[in-house]
């Protein structure tokens, strides 16, 4: 009997009851705009910022409209100007080069290793081309941050972290987002806490945060922020900084605060699911799993494996066979961008030099989400299906070349 999987890879858990109650309270009083408070009231948005700053250990935090907006704000506040080159990952998602393009910058792509992290040797070779690295911890894979920071500090390159997939994760005990000058997070539905759309930006620099707050559209209401530098910091910055509205509202903040309190529990549940898949797929011929170093404390909201050197035909066959059994996999090697997935060479507004070693890795990356609506049994079933189908297709390939 062939087993099939019937769950949905895009179905999140419901918003928790306490978050729904908090949202209802905001809707009851009607003050959804973050600066619309009555005497003595602290806006949900300002409270979320305080709590997220405390959670990450950052001095300052700003809640914004999206992860992409957090990144453009960090780039602007770091002084990136029209025409500036910005280093970033070849393996990432479209909002990352998009954030660079939004400030008029030109992405320079840095390669990806078989462990799905930024290629630090390729970075070393390109460090002299830019003053800023927008580092994407794509799919939650964290590179050797000690080495990366030493390299960038030596070269005078500012690091901005894209933590869309690493909220709650750390390298060697230091939270992801706390290594660079800014950490940028998304609270979009497919990330670690869910407000539909939304973003958070953290940093320790008083002037950096004052600029970010002014940029986000604070008018002259910056004193209503709490995880923010003192009013004196704004003395000049308030005149110099354009208002590019991208604020978060109190409704979103209200549903995020209870989810932030649950994040550690959720991270454990994600990692239990990841472990089931990793255990069952660790010795399948033809399938390679990325190494996860002991210093990497990840939050596995998704799962990746590599089919190195399989070629398009065999990989498509595998995708189709898994899909027929209910396992929807995403393949980064597809020539045409599809769904959420596209590759650096499909971002034609920012062309690149050829990167053959990265192309080989990208051509092999297979990706799936691990929503918490999956049980551990669901993950075991998915792993069995992948294992069986990889074995069948791989044995066929081997027989054909024998
Ligand atoms: C989702 C995502 C973002 C940005 O998120 P939005 O909130 O959708 O703008 C940034 N980087 C990566 C890698 C992402 O997956």
mmCIF file of C-alpha atoms and ligand atoms in Angstrom:
data_model
loop_
_atom_site.group_PDB
_atom_site.id
_atom_site.type_symbol
_atom_site.label_atom_id
_atom_site.label_comp_id
_atom_site.label_asym_id
_atom_site.label_seq_id
_atom_site.Cartn_x
_atom_site.Cartn_y
_atom_site.Cartn_z
ATOM 1 C CA UNK A 1 0.000 0.000 0.000
ATOM 2 C CA UNK A 2 1.371 3.460 -0.850
ATOM 3 C CA UNK A 3 0.935 6.018 1.881
ATOM 4 C CA UNK A 4 -0.079 9.556 0.975
ATOM 5 C CA UNK A 5 0.117 12.750 2.970
ATOM 6 C CA UNK A 6 -2.978 14.949 3.067
ATOM 7 C CA UNK A 7 -1.915 17.957 5.189
ATOM 8 C CA UNK A 8 -1.307 21.512 3.935
ATOM 9 C CA UNK A 9 2.200 22.960 3.845
ATOM 10 C CA UNK A 10 0.787 26.475 4.069
ATOM 11 C CA UNK A 11 -1.660 26.085 6.971
ATOM 12 C CA UNK A 12 -0.579 27.967 10.097
ATOM 13 C CA UNK A 13 -1.938 27.487 13.564
ATOM 14 C CA UNK A 14 -4.788 29.808 14.614
ATOM 15 C CA UNK A 15 -3.940 33.059 16.389
ATOM 16 C CA UNK A 16 -3.887 32.185 20.128
ATOM 17 C CA UNK A 17 -6.960 33.053 22.213
ATOM 18 C CA UNK A 18 -5.154 35.656 24.357
ATOM 19 C CA UNK A 19 -3.956 37.396 21.181
ATOM 20 C CA UNK A 20 -7.493 37.452 19.781
ATOM 21 C CA UNK A 21 -8.711 38.947 23.082
ATOM 22 C CA UNK A 22 -5.994 41.623 22.905
ATOM 23 C CA UNK A 23 -6.958 42.415 19.299
ATOM 24 C CA UNK A 24 -10.601 42.708 20.331
ATOM 25 C CA UNK A 25 -9.685 45.163 23.070
ATOM 26 C CA UNK A 26 -7.896 47.382 20.530
ATOM 27 C CA UNK A 27 -10.868 47.209 18.166
ATOM 28 C CA UNK A 28 -13.236 48.040 21.013
ATOM 29 C CA UNK A 29 -11.391 51.265 21.861
ATOM 30 C CA UNK A 30 -10.695 52.036 18.222
ATOM 31 C CA UNK A 31 -7.249 53.578 18.695
ATOM 32 C CA UNK A 32 -5.403 51.506 16.101
ATOM 33 C CA UNK A 33 -2.868 54.151 15.110
ATOM 34 C CA UNK A 34 0.210 53.847 17.297
ATOM 35 C CA UNK A 35 0.271 57.521 18.258
ATOM 36 C CA UNK A 36 -3.447 57.637 19.087
ATOM 37 C CA UNK A 37 -3.318 57.149 22.863
ATOM 38 C CA UNK A 38 -5.298 58.626 25.737
ATOM 39 C CA UNK A 39 -3.627 60.111 28.813
ATOM 40 C CA UNK A 40 -1.498 57.532 30.597
ATOM 41 C CA UNK A 41 -2.028 54.878 27.935
ATOM 42 C CA UNK A 42 0.948 53.094 26.377
ATOM 43 C CA UNK A 43 0.280 51.887 22.832
ATOM 44 C CA UNK A 44 0.450 48.156 22.117
ATOM 45 C CA UNK A 45 3.059 48.972 19.477
ATOM 46 C CA UNK A 46 5.339 50.723 21.993
ATOM 47 C CA UNK A 47 4.928 47.809 24.414
ATOM 48 C CA UNK A 48 5.791 45.280 21.705
ATOM 49 C CA UNK A 49 8.956 47.238 20.932
ATOM 50 C CA UNK A 50 9.975 47.228 24.587
ATOM 51 C CA UNK A 51 9.320 43.525 24.892
ATOM 52 C CA UNK A 52 11.157 42.631 21.696
ATOM 53 C CA UNK A 53 14.155 44.746 22.720
ATOM 54 C CA UNK A 54 14.229 42.924 26.065
ATOM 55 C CA UNK A 55 13.808 39.556 24.336
ATOM 56 C CA UNK A 56 16.794 40.104 22.016
ATOM 57 C CA UNK A 57 18.866 42.131 24.466
ATOM 58 C CA UNK A 58 18.929 45.115 22.091
ATOM 59 C CA UNK A 59 18.829 48.668 23.407
ATOM 60 C CA UNK A 60 16.279 49.849 20.868
ATOM 61 C CA UNK A 61 13.458 48.424 18.781
ATOM 62 C CA UNK A 62 11.097 49.789 16.153
ATOM 63 C CA UNK A 63 7.965 48.018 14.873
ATOM 64 C CA UNK A 64 7.257 48.564 11.180
ATOM 65 C CA UNK A 65 4.997 47.505 8.333
ATOM 66 C CA UNK A 66 7.059 44.592 6.956
ATOM 67 C CA UNK A 67 10.391 42.806 7.055
ATOM 68 C CA UNK A 68 11.230 44.403 3.731
ATOM 69 C CA UNK A 69 10.532 47.845 5.222
ATOM 70 C CA UNK A 70 12.781 47.020 8.219
ATOM 71 C CA UNK A 71 15.614 46.246 5.780
ATOM 72 C CA UNK A 72 15.181 49.397 3.658
ATOM 73 C CA UNK A 73 15.070 51.476 6.849
ATOM 74 C CA UNK A 74 18.269 49.849 8.138
ATOM 75 C CA UNK A 75 19.981 50.469 4.792
ATOM 76 C CA UNK A 76 18.871 54.130 4.751
ATOM 77 C CA UNK A 77 19.816 54.691 8.389
ATOM 78 C CA UNK A 78 23.248 53.166 7.640
ATOM 79 C CA UNK A 79 23.748 55.811 4.982
ATOM 80 C CA UNK A 80 23.352 53.722 1.834
ATOM 81 C CA UNK A 81 22.839 56.112 -1.076
ATOM 82 C CA UNK A 82 21.612 55.847 -4.620
ATOM 83 C CA UNK A 83 24.150 53.963 -6.726
ATOM 84 C CA UNK A 84 25.939 52.332 -3.757
ATOM 85 C CA UNK A 85 26.820 48.671 -4.005
ATOM 86 C CA UNK A 86 25.517 46.383 -1.261
ATOM 87 C CA UNK A 87 26.775 42.845 -0.672
ATOM 88 C CA UNK A 88 24.094 40.217 -0.089
ATOM 89 C CA UNK A 89 23.413 36.490 -0.380
ATOM 90 C CA UNK A 90 22.862 34.791 -3.736
ATOM 91 C CA UNK A 91 20.644 32.321 -1.846
ATOM 92 C CA UNK A 92 17.831 34.386 -0.381
ATOM 93 C CA UNK A 93 14.335 35.567 -1.248
ATOM 94 C CA UNK A 94 13.241 38.414 -3.486
ATOM 95 C CA UNK A 95 12.532 41.016 -0.713
ATOM 96 C CA UNK A 96 16.261 41.121 0.118
ATOM 97 C CA UNK A 97 17.647 42.355 -3.233
ATOM 98 C CA UNK A 98 14.356 44.269 -3.435
ATOM 99 C CA UNK A 99 15.211 46.224 -0.269
ATOM 100 C CA UNK A 100 18.582 47.146 -1.774
ATOM 101 C CA UNK A 101 16.911 48.225 -5.017
ATOM 102 C CA UNK A 102 14.361 50.268 -3.028
ATOM 103 C CA UNK A 103 17.121 52.586 -1.776
ATOM 104 C CA UNK A 104 18.713 52.752 -5.228
ATOM 105 C CA UNK A 105 21.504 50.351 -4.288
ATOM 106 C CA UNK A 106 23.067 47.667 -6.468
ATOM 107 C CA UNK A 107 23.192 44.147 -5.020
ATOM 108 C CA UNK A 108 26.458 42.230 -5.319
ATOM 109 C CA UNK A 109 25.716 38.575 -4.699
ATOM 110 C CA UNK A 110 27.875 36.390 -2.490
ATOM 111 C CA UNK A 111 27.794 32.628 -3.040
ATOM 112 C CA UNK A 112 26.207 29.842 -1.013
ATOM 113 C CA UNK A 113 27.889 26.715 0.387
ATOM 114 C CA UNK A 114 26.544 23.149 0.534
ATOM 115 C CA UNK A 115 25.597 23.928 4.144
ATOM 116 C CA UNK A 116 23.300 26.655 2.755
ATOM 117 C CA UNK A 117 25.134 29.550 4.380
ATOM 118 C CA UNK A 118 26.978 32.480 2.827
ATOM 119 C CA UNK A 119 30.326 31.423 1.320
ATOM 120 C CA UNK A 120 32.845 33.275 3.503
ATOM 121 C CA UNK A 121 35.683 32.761 1.010
ATOM 122 C CA UNK A 122 33.612 34.350 -1.729
ATOM 123 C CA UNK A 123 32.720 37.132 0.726
ATOM 124 C CA UNK A 124 36.423 37.695 1.471
ATOM 125 C CA UNK A 125 37.060 38.115 -2.248
ATOM 126 C CA UNK A 126 34.253 40.694 -2.610
ATOM 127 C CA UNK A 127 34.521 42.661 0.656
ATOM 128 C CA UNK A 128 36.406 45.534 -0.973
ATOM 129 C CA UNK A 129 33.504 46.232 -3.340
ATOM 130 C CA UNK A 130 31.097 47.650 -0.764
ATOM 131 C CA UNK A 131 30.722 49.222 2.674
ATOM 132 C CA UNK A 132 27.582 47.279 3.617
ATOM 133 C CA UNK A 133 26.593 43.606 3.793
ATOM 134 C CA UNK A 134 22.874 42.770 4.008
ATOM 135 C CA UNK A 135 23.321 39.272 5.432
ATOM 136 C CA UNK A 136 20.338 36.985 4.946
ATOM 137 C CA UNK A 137 20.095 34.049 7.349
ATOM 138 C CA UNK A 138 18.121 32.331 4.642
ATOM 139 C CA UNK A 139 15.857 29.508 5.809
ATOM 140 C CA UNK A 140 17.367 29.854 9.268
ATOM 141 C CA UNK A 141 20.883 28.677 8.364
ATOM 142 C CA UNK A 142 23.441 30.726 10.311
ATOM 143 C CA UNK A 143 27.049 30.943 9.101
ATOM 144 C CA UNK A 144 30.120 31.136 11.348
ATOM 145 C CA UNK A 145 29.260 34.554 12.781
ATOM 146 C CA UNK A 146 32.565 34.923 14.630
ATOM 147 C CA UNK A 147 34.474 34.629 11.369
ATOM 148 C CA UNK A 148 32.039 36.753 9.387
ATOM 149 C CA UNK A 149 32.084 39.600 11.917
ATOM 150 C CA UNK A 150 35.891 39.529 12.188
ATOM 151 C CA UNK A 151 36.163 39.773 8.391
ATOM 152 C CA UNK A 152 33.618 42.585 8.096
ATOM 153 C CA UNK A 153 34.996 44.546 11.059
ATOM 154 C CA UNK A 154 38.491 44.341 9.594
ATOM 155 C CA UNK A 155 37.292 45.582 6.242
ATOM 156 C CA UNK A 156 35.099 48.332 7.729
ATOM 157 C CA UNK A 157 31.967 46.740 6.279
ATOM 158 C CA UNK A 158 28.681 47.372 8.129
ATOM 159 C CA UNK A 159 26.579 44.230 8.673
ATOM 160 C CA UNK A 160 22.776 44.371 8.574
ATOM 161 C CA UNK A 161 21.116 41.061 9.429
ATOM 162 C CA UNK A 162 18.000 39.776 7.698
ATOM 163 C CA UNK A 163 16.516 37.602 10.440
ATOM 164 C CA UNK A 164 13.230 36.786 8.701
ATOM 165 C CA UNK A 165 13.898 33.087 9.422
ATOM 166 C CA UNK A 166 15.975 33.395 12.605
ATOM 167 C CA UNK A 167 13.726 35.095 15.140
ATOM 168 C CA UNK A 168 14.505 33.179 18.345
ATOM 169 C CA UNK A 169 17.717 31.670 16.924
ATOM 170 C CA UNK A 170 21.312 32.332 18.005
ATOM 171 C CA UNK A 171 24.961 31.689 17.140
ATOM 172 C CA UNK A 172 27.007 30.607 20.133
ATOM 173 C CA UNK A 173 24.418 32.038 22.526
ATOM 174 C CA UNK A 174 24.221 35.487 20.904
ATOM 175 C CA UNK A 175 20.808 36.054 19.298
ATOM 176 C CA UNK A 176 20.635 36.334 15.551
ATOM 177 C CA UNK A 177 20.138 40.040 14.859
ATOM 178 C CA UNK A 178 22.550 41.081 17.641
ATOM 179 C CA UNK A 179 25.753 40.611 15.632
ATOM 180 C CA UNK A 180 25.274 43.347 13.063
ATOM 181 C CA UNK A 181 24.543 47.068 13.329
ATOM 182 C CA UNK A 182 20.855 46.312 12.730
ATOM 183 C CA UNK A 183 18.721 43.180 12.986
ATOM 184 C CA UNK A 184 15.617 43.015 10.744
ATOM 185 C CA UNK A 185 12.688 40.662 11.375
ATOM 186 C CA UNK A 186 9.431 39.877 9.623
ATOM 187 C CA UNK A 187 6.121 39.034 11.308
ATOM 188 C CA UNK A 188 4.505 37.985 8.065
ATOM 189 C CA UNK A 189 2.296 34.872 8.249
ATOM 190 C CA UNK A 190 5.005 32.371 7.224
ATOM 191 C CA UNK A 191 7.582 33.549 9.772
ATOM 192 C CA UNK A 192 7.940 32.787 13.487
ATOM 193 C CA UNK A 193 5.249 35.089 14.843
ATOM 194 C CA UNK A 194 2.250 35.972 12.700
ATOM 195 C CA UNK A 195 0.504 39.311 12.185
ATOM 196 C CA UNK A 196 -0.197 38.811 8.492
ATOM 197 C CA UNK A 197 2.303 41.537 7.625
ATOM 198 C CA UNK A 198 4.756 43.333 9.855
ATOM 199 C CA UNK A 199 8.382 43.797 10.800
ATOM 200 C CA UNK A 200 10.732 44.646 13.656
ATOM 201 C CA UNK A 201 14.061 46.446 13.628
ATOM 202 C CA UNK A 202 16.596 46.375 16.477
ATOM 203 C CA UNK A 203 19.918 48.108 17.117
ATOM 204 C CA UNK A 204 22.122 49.551 19.861
ATOM 205 C CA UNK A 205 23.062 52.832 18.159
ATOM 206 C CA UNK A 206 21.129 55.822 19.527
ATOM 207 C CA UNK A 207 21.453 57.896 16.335
ATOM 208 C CA UNK A 208 20.755 54.837 14.187
ATOM 209 C CA UNK A 209 17.465 54.275 15.991
ATOM 210 C CA UNK A 210 16.551 57.970 15.996
ATOM 211 C CA UNK A 211 16.970 57.988 12.200
ATOM 212 C CA UNK A 212 14.979 54.762 11.842
ATOM 213 C CA UNK A 213 12.131 56.145 13.961
ATOM 214 C CA UNK A 214 11.999 59.390 11.956
ATOM 215 C CA UNK A 215 12.154 57.439 8.679
ATOM 216 C CA UNK A 216 9.296 55.143 9.730
ATOM 217 C CA UNK A 217 6.875 58.061 9.869
ATOM 218 C CA UNK A 218 6.857 59.244 13.483
ATOM 219 C CA UNK A 219 6.072 62.871 12.598
ATOM 220 C CA UNK A 220 7.365 64.663 15.724
ATOM 221 C CA UNK A 221 5.887 62.110 18.109
ATOM 222 C CA UNK A 222 9.121 60.241 18.815
ATOM 223 C CA UNK A 223 8.698 60.818 22.556
ATOM 224 C CA UNK A 224 5.862 58.276 22.507
ATOM 225 C CA UNK A 225 8.414 55.547 21.786
ATOM 226 C CA UNK A 226 9.841 53.639 24.746
ATOM 227 C CA UNK A 227 12.519 51.310 23.299
ATOM 228 C CA UNK A 228 14.066 54.478 21.860
ATOM 229 C CA UNK A 229 16.918 56.898 22.551
ATOM 230 C CA UNK A 230 16.224 60.068 24.611
ATOM 231 C CA UNK A 231 14.635 63.107 22.886
ATOM 232 C CA UNK A 232 18.003 64.948 22.704
ATOM 233 C CA UNK A 233 19.183 62.368 20.157
ATOM 234 C CA UNK A 234 16.509 63.653 17.769
ATOM 235 C CA UNK A 235 17.581 67.309 18.024
ATOM 236 C CA UNK A 236 19.204 67.478 14.554
ATOM 237 C CA UNK A 237 18.015 64.167 13.143
ATOM 238 C CA UNK A 238 14.373 65.319 13.208
ATOM 239 C CA UNK A 239 15.206 68.057 10.681
ATOM 240 C CA UNK A 240 17.423 65.919 8.459
ATOM 241 C CA UNK A 241 15.408 62.748 8.078
ATOM 242 C CA UNK A 242 12.557 62.239 5.612
ATOM 243 C CA UNK A 243 9.279 60.663 6.744
ATOM 244 C CA UNK A 244 8.798 57.467 4.700
ATOM 245 C CA UNK A 245 5.722 56.005 6.366
ATOM 246 C CA UNK A 246 5.896 52.333 7.263
ATOM 247 C CA UNK A 247 4.617 52.143 10.828
ATOM 248 C CA UNK A 248 3.095 49.146 12.556
ATOM 249 C CA UNK A 249 -0.402 49.564 14.033
ATOM 250 C CA UNK A 250 -1.716 48.587 17.471
ATOM 251 C CA UNK A 251 -3.866 45.739 16.161
ATOM 252 C CA UNK A 252 -0.876 43.860 14.823
ATOM 253 C CA UNK A 253 1.215 44.635 17.869
ATOM 254 C CA UNK A 254 -1.592 43.348 20.109
ATOM 255 C CA UNK A 255 -1.630 39.935 18.432
ATOM 256 C CA UNK A 256 2.174 39.700 18.334
ATOM 257 C CA UNK A 257 2.825 40.299 22.046
ATOM 258 C CA UNK A 258 1.279 36.993 23.253
ATOM 259 C CA UNK A 259 2.972 35.150 20.379
ATOM 260 C CA UNK A 260 6.343 36.538 21.419
ATOM 261 C CA UNK A 261 5.778 35.105 24.890
ATOM 262 C CA UNK A 262 5.151 31.676 23.280
ATOM 263 C CA UNK A 263 8.092 31.805 20.877
ATOM 264 C CA UNK A 264 10.470 29.604 22.889
ATOM 265 C CA UNK A 265 7.818 26.882 23.126
ATOM 266 C CA UNK A 266 7.069 27.150 19.426
ATOM 267 C CA UNK A 267 10.781 26.954 18.590
ATOM 268 C CA UNK A 268 11.042 23.682 20.499
ATOM 269 C CA UNK A 269 8.046 22.302 18.621
ATOM 270 C CA UNK A 270 9.575 23.308 15.255
ATOM 271 C CA UNK A 271 12.861 21.681 16.135
ATOM 272 C CA UNK A 272 11.155 18.438 17.220
ATOM 273 C CA UNK A 273 9.584 18.272 13.767
ATOM 274 C CA UNK A 274 12.890 19.020 12.079
ATOM 275 C CA UNK A 275 14.582 16.266 14.098
ATOM 276 C CA UNK A 276 12.113 13.639 12.885
ATOM 277 C CA UNK A 277 12.862 14.529 9.268
ATOM 278 C CA UNK A 278 16.607 14.800 9.796
ATOM 279 C CA UNK A 279 16.800 11.414 11.545
ATOM 280 C CA UNK A 280 14.894 9.632 8.806
ATOM 281 C CA UNK A 281 16.707 11.282 5.904
ATOM 282 C CA UNK A 282 20.261 11.206 7.237
ATOM 283 C CA UNK A 283 21.401 8.143 5.272
ATOM 284 C CA UNK A 284 19.525 8.188 1.994
ATOM 285 C CA UNK A 285 21.850 7.688 -1.000
ATOM 286 C CA UNK A 286 21.684 10.650 -3.375
ATOM 287 C CA UNK A 287 20.274 13.000 -0.730
ATOM 288 C CA UNK A 288 22.549 15.402 1.197
ATOM 289 C CA UNK A 289 21.588 17.207 4.401
ATOM 290 C CA UNK A 290 23.251 20.487 5.363
ATOM 291 C CA UNK A 291 25.559 20.299 8.396
ATOM 292 C CA UNK A 292 24.260 22.159 11.420
ATOM 293 C CA UNK A 293 27.197 23.161 13.644
ATOM 294 C CA UNK A 294 26.870 22.876 17.422
ATOM 295 C CA UNK A 295 27.157 26.679 17.792
ATOM 296 C CA UNK A 296 24.083 27.210 15.608
ATOM 297 C CA UNK A 297 20.938 27.366 17.759
ATOM 298 C CA UNK A 298 18.376 27.339 14.984
ATOM 299 C CA UNK A 299 14.588 27.526 14.845
ATOM 300 C CA UNK A 300 13.558 25.087 12.135
ATOM 301 C CA UNK A 301 10.401 26.509 10.622
ATOM 302 C CA UNK A 302 11.435 24.873 7.341
ATOM 303 C CA UNK A 303 13.497 21.927 6.097
ATOM 304 C CA UNK A 304 15.991 21.740 3.226
ATOM 305 C CA UNK A 305 17.925 18.963 1.559
ATOM 306 C CA UNK A 306 20.202 18.824 -1.472
ATOM 307 C CA UNK A 307 20.034 16.662 -4.578
ATOM 308 C CA UNK A 308 23.520 17.520 -5.782
ATOM 309 C CA UNK A 309 24.206 17.002 -9.502
ATOM 310 C CA UNK A 310 20.868 15.294 -10.139
ATOM 311 C CA UNK A 311 20.034 17.408 -13.190
ATOM 312 C CA UNK A 312 16.700 19.000 -14.021
ATOM 313 C CA UNK A 313 14.937 15.931 -15.384
ATOM 314 C CA UNK A 314 15.489 13.629 -12.409
ATOM 315 C CA UNK A 315 14.749 16.448 -9.954
ATOM 316 C CA UNK A 316 11.462 17.302 -11.724
ATOM 317 C CA UNK A 317 10.560 13.605 -11.670
ATOM 318 C CA UNK A 318 11.126 13.516 -7.920
ATOM 319 C CA UNK A 319 9.088 16.716 -7.361
ATOM 320 C CA UNK A 320 6.205 15.227 -9.355
ATOM 321 C CA UNK A 321 6.323 11.863 -7.601
ATOM 322 C CA UNK A 322 6.358 13.489 -4.149
ATOM 323 C CA UNK A 323 3.593 15.884 -5.148
ATOM 324 C CA UNK A 324 1.437 12.970 -6.330
ATOM 325 C CA UNK A 325 1.724 11.633 -2.772
ATOM 326 C CA UNK A 326 0.803 14.969 -1.189
ATOM 327 C CA UNK A 327 4.318 16.225 -0.413
ATOM 328 C CA UNK A 328 4.729 19.673 -1.958
ATOM 329 C CA UNK A 329 8.425 20.417 -2.305
ATOM 330 C CA UNK A 330 9.946 23.618 -3.631
ATOM 331 C CA UNK A 331 12.977 23.486 -5.860
ATOM 332 C CA UNK A 332 15.383 26.419 -6.073
ATOM 333 C CA UNK A 333 16.921 25.048 -9.257
ATOM 334 C CA UNK A 334 13.900 25.668 -11.460
ATOM 335 C CA UNK A 335 14.825 27.749 -14.525
ATOM 336 C CA UNK A 336 11.668 29.887 -14.226
ATOM 337 C CA UNK A 337 10.889 31.575 -10.880
ATOM 338 C CA UNK A 338 7.665 30.190 -9.363
ATOM 339 C CA UNK A 339 5.572 30.876 -6.263
ATOM 340 C CA UNK A 340 7.687 32.342 -3.451
ATOM 341 C CA UNK A 341 10.888 30.947 -4.938
ATOM 342 C CA UNK A 342 13.226 32.730 -7.305
ATOM 343 C CA UNK A 343 16.986 32.774 -7.773
ATOM 344 C CA UNK A 344 19.582 35.527 -8.032
ATOM 345 C CA UNK A 345 19.765 35.149 -11.807
ATOM 346 C CA UNK A 346 16.031 35.846 -12.108
ATOM 347 C CA UNK A 347 16.449 39.294 -10.460
ATOM 348 C CA UNK A 348 17.421 40.873 -13.758
ATOM 349 C CA UNK A 349 17.285 44.457 -12.428
ATOM 350 C CA UNK A 350 20.467 43.503 -10.578
ATOM 351 C CA UNK A 351 22.576 41.374 -12.881
ATOM 352 C CA UNK A 352 25.517 39.376 -11.567
ATOM 353 C CA UNK A 353 28.706 37.649 -12.568
ATOM 354 C CA UNK A 354 28.280 33.903 -13.131
ATOM 355 C CA UNK A 355 28.731 31.862 -9.915
ATOM 356 C CA UNK A 356 29.163 28.228 -11.007
ATOM 357 C CA UNK A 357 29.829 26.755 -7.526
ATOM 358 C CA UNK A 358 26.705 28.441 -6.134
ATOM 359 C CA UNK A 359 24.698 27.488 -9.212
ATOM 360 C CA UNK A 360 25.508 23.850 -8.512
ATOM 361 C CA UNK A 361 24.240 24.190 -4.914
ATOM 362 C CA UNK A 362 21.144 26.212 -5.878
ATOM 363 C CA UNK A 363 20.315 23.665 -8.589
ATOM 364 C CA UNK A 364 20.165 21.030 -5.846
ATOM 365 C CA UNK A 365 18.211 22.811 -3.087
ATOM 366 C CA UNK A 366 14.849 21.313 -2.195
ATOM 367 C CA UNK A 367 12.833 23.181 0.380
ATOM 368 C CA UNK A 368 9.663 22.729 2.392
ATOM 369 C CA UNK A 369 7.851 24.539 5.150
ATOM 370 C CA UNK A 370 7.213 22.864 8.488
ATOM 371 C CA UNK A 371 4.020 24.464 9.772
ATOM 372 C CA UNK A 372 3.208 23.655 13.397
ATOM 373 C CA UNK A 373 -0.102 22.206 12.255
ATOM 374 C CA UNK A 374 1.981 19.121 11.273
ATOM 375 C CA UNK A 375 2.199 16.471 13.975
ATOM 376 C CA UNK A 376 5.386 14.473 14.558
ATOM 377 C CA UNK A 377 3.618 11.551 12.846
ATOM 378 C CA UNK A 378 2.945 13.780 9.826
ATOM 379 C CA UNK A 379 6.671 14.576 9.664
ATOM 380 C CA UNK A 380 7.572 10.884 9.887
ATOM 381 C CA UNK A 381 5.162 10.136 7.031
ATOM 382 C CA UNK A 382 6.576 12.968 4.904
ATOM 383 C CA UNK A 383 10.086 11.655 5.565
ATOM 384 C CA UNK A 384 9.087 8.107 4.524
ATOM 385 C CA UNK A 385 7.582 9.425 1.292
ATOM 386 C CA UNK A 386 10.682 11.482 0.451
ATOM 387 C CA UNK A 387 13.002 8.601 1.344
ATOM 388 C CA UNK A 388 11.076 6.108 -0.828
ATOM 389 C CA UNK A 389 10.762 8.415 -3.800
ATOM 390 C CA UNK A 390 14.391 9.616 -3.653
ATOM 391 C CA UNK A 391 15.500 5.967 -3.569
ATOM 392 C CA UNK A 392 13.375 5.037 -6.589
ATOM 393 C CA UNK A 393 14.472 7.993 -8.728
ATOM 394 C CA UNK A 394 18.125 7.762 -7.636
ATOM 395 C CA UNK A 395 18.329 4.032 -8.352
ATOM 396 C CA UNK A 396 16.828 4.729 -11.796
ATOM 397 C CA UNK A 397 19.511 7.352 -12.419
ATOM 398 C CA UNK A 398 22.270 4.994 -11.320
ATOM 399 C CA UNK A 399 20.923 2.149 -13.477
ATOM 400 C CA UNK A 400 20.767 4.454 -16.525
ATOM 401 C CA UNK A 401 24.405 5.539 -16.123
ATOM 402 C CA UNK A 402 25.746 2.053 -15.244
HETATM 403 C C1 LIG B 1 9.898 37.039 4.242
HETATM 404 C C2 LIG B 1 11.289 37.418 4.071
HETATM 405 C C3 LIG B 1 11.723 38.738 4.195
HETATM 406 C C4 LIG B 1 10.869 39.958 4.337
HETATM 407 O O1 LIG B 1 9.639 39.800 4.726
HETATM 408 P P1 LIG B 1 8.333 40.675 4.380
HETATM 409 O O2 LIG B 1 7.811 40.912 5.742
HETATM 410 O O3 LIG B 1 7.503 39.789 3.533
HETATM 411 O O4 LIG B 1 8.760 41.934 3.697
HETATM 412 C C5 LIG B 1 13.070 38.977 4.130
HETATM 413 N N1 LIG B 1 13.951 37.993 3.925
HETATM 414 C C6 LIG B 1 13.574 36.732 3.759
HETATM 415 C C7 LIG B 1 14.635 35.699 3.545
HETATM 416 C C8 LIG B 1 12.242 36.390 3.816
HETATM 417 O O5 LIG B 1 11.872 35.124 3.632
#
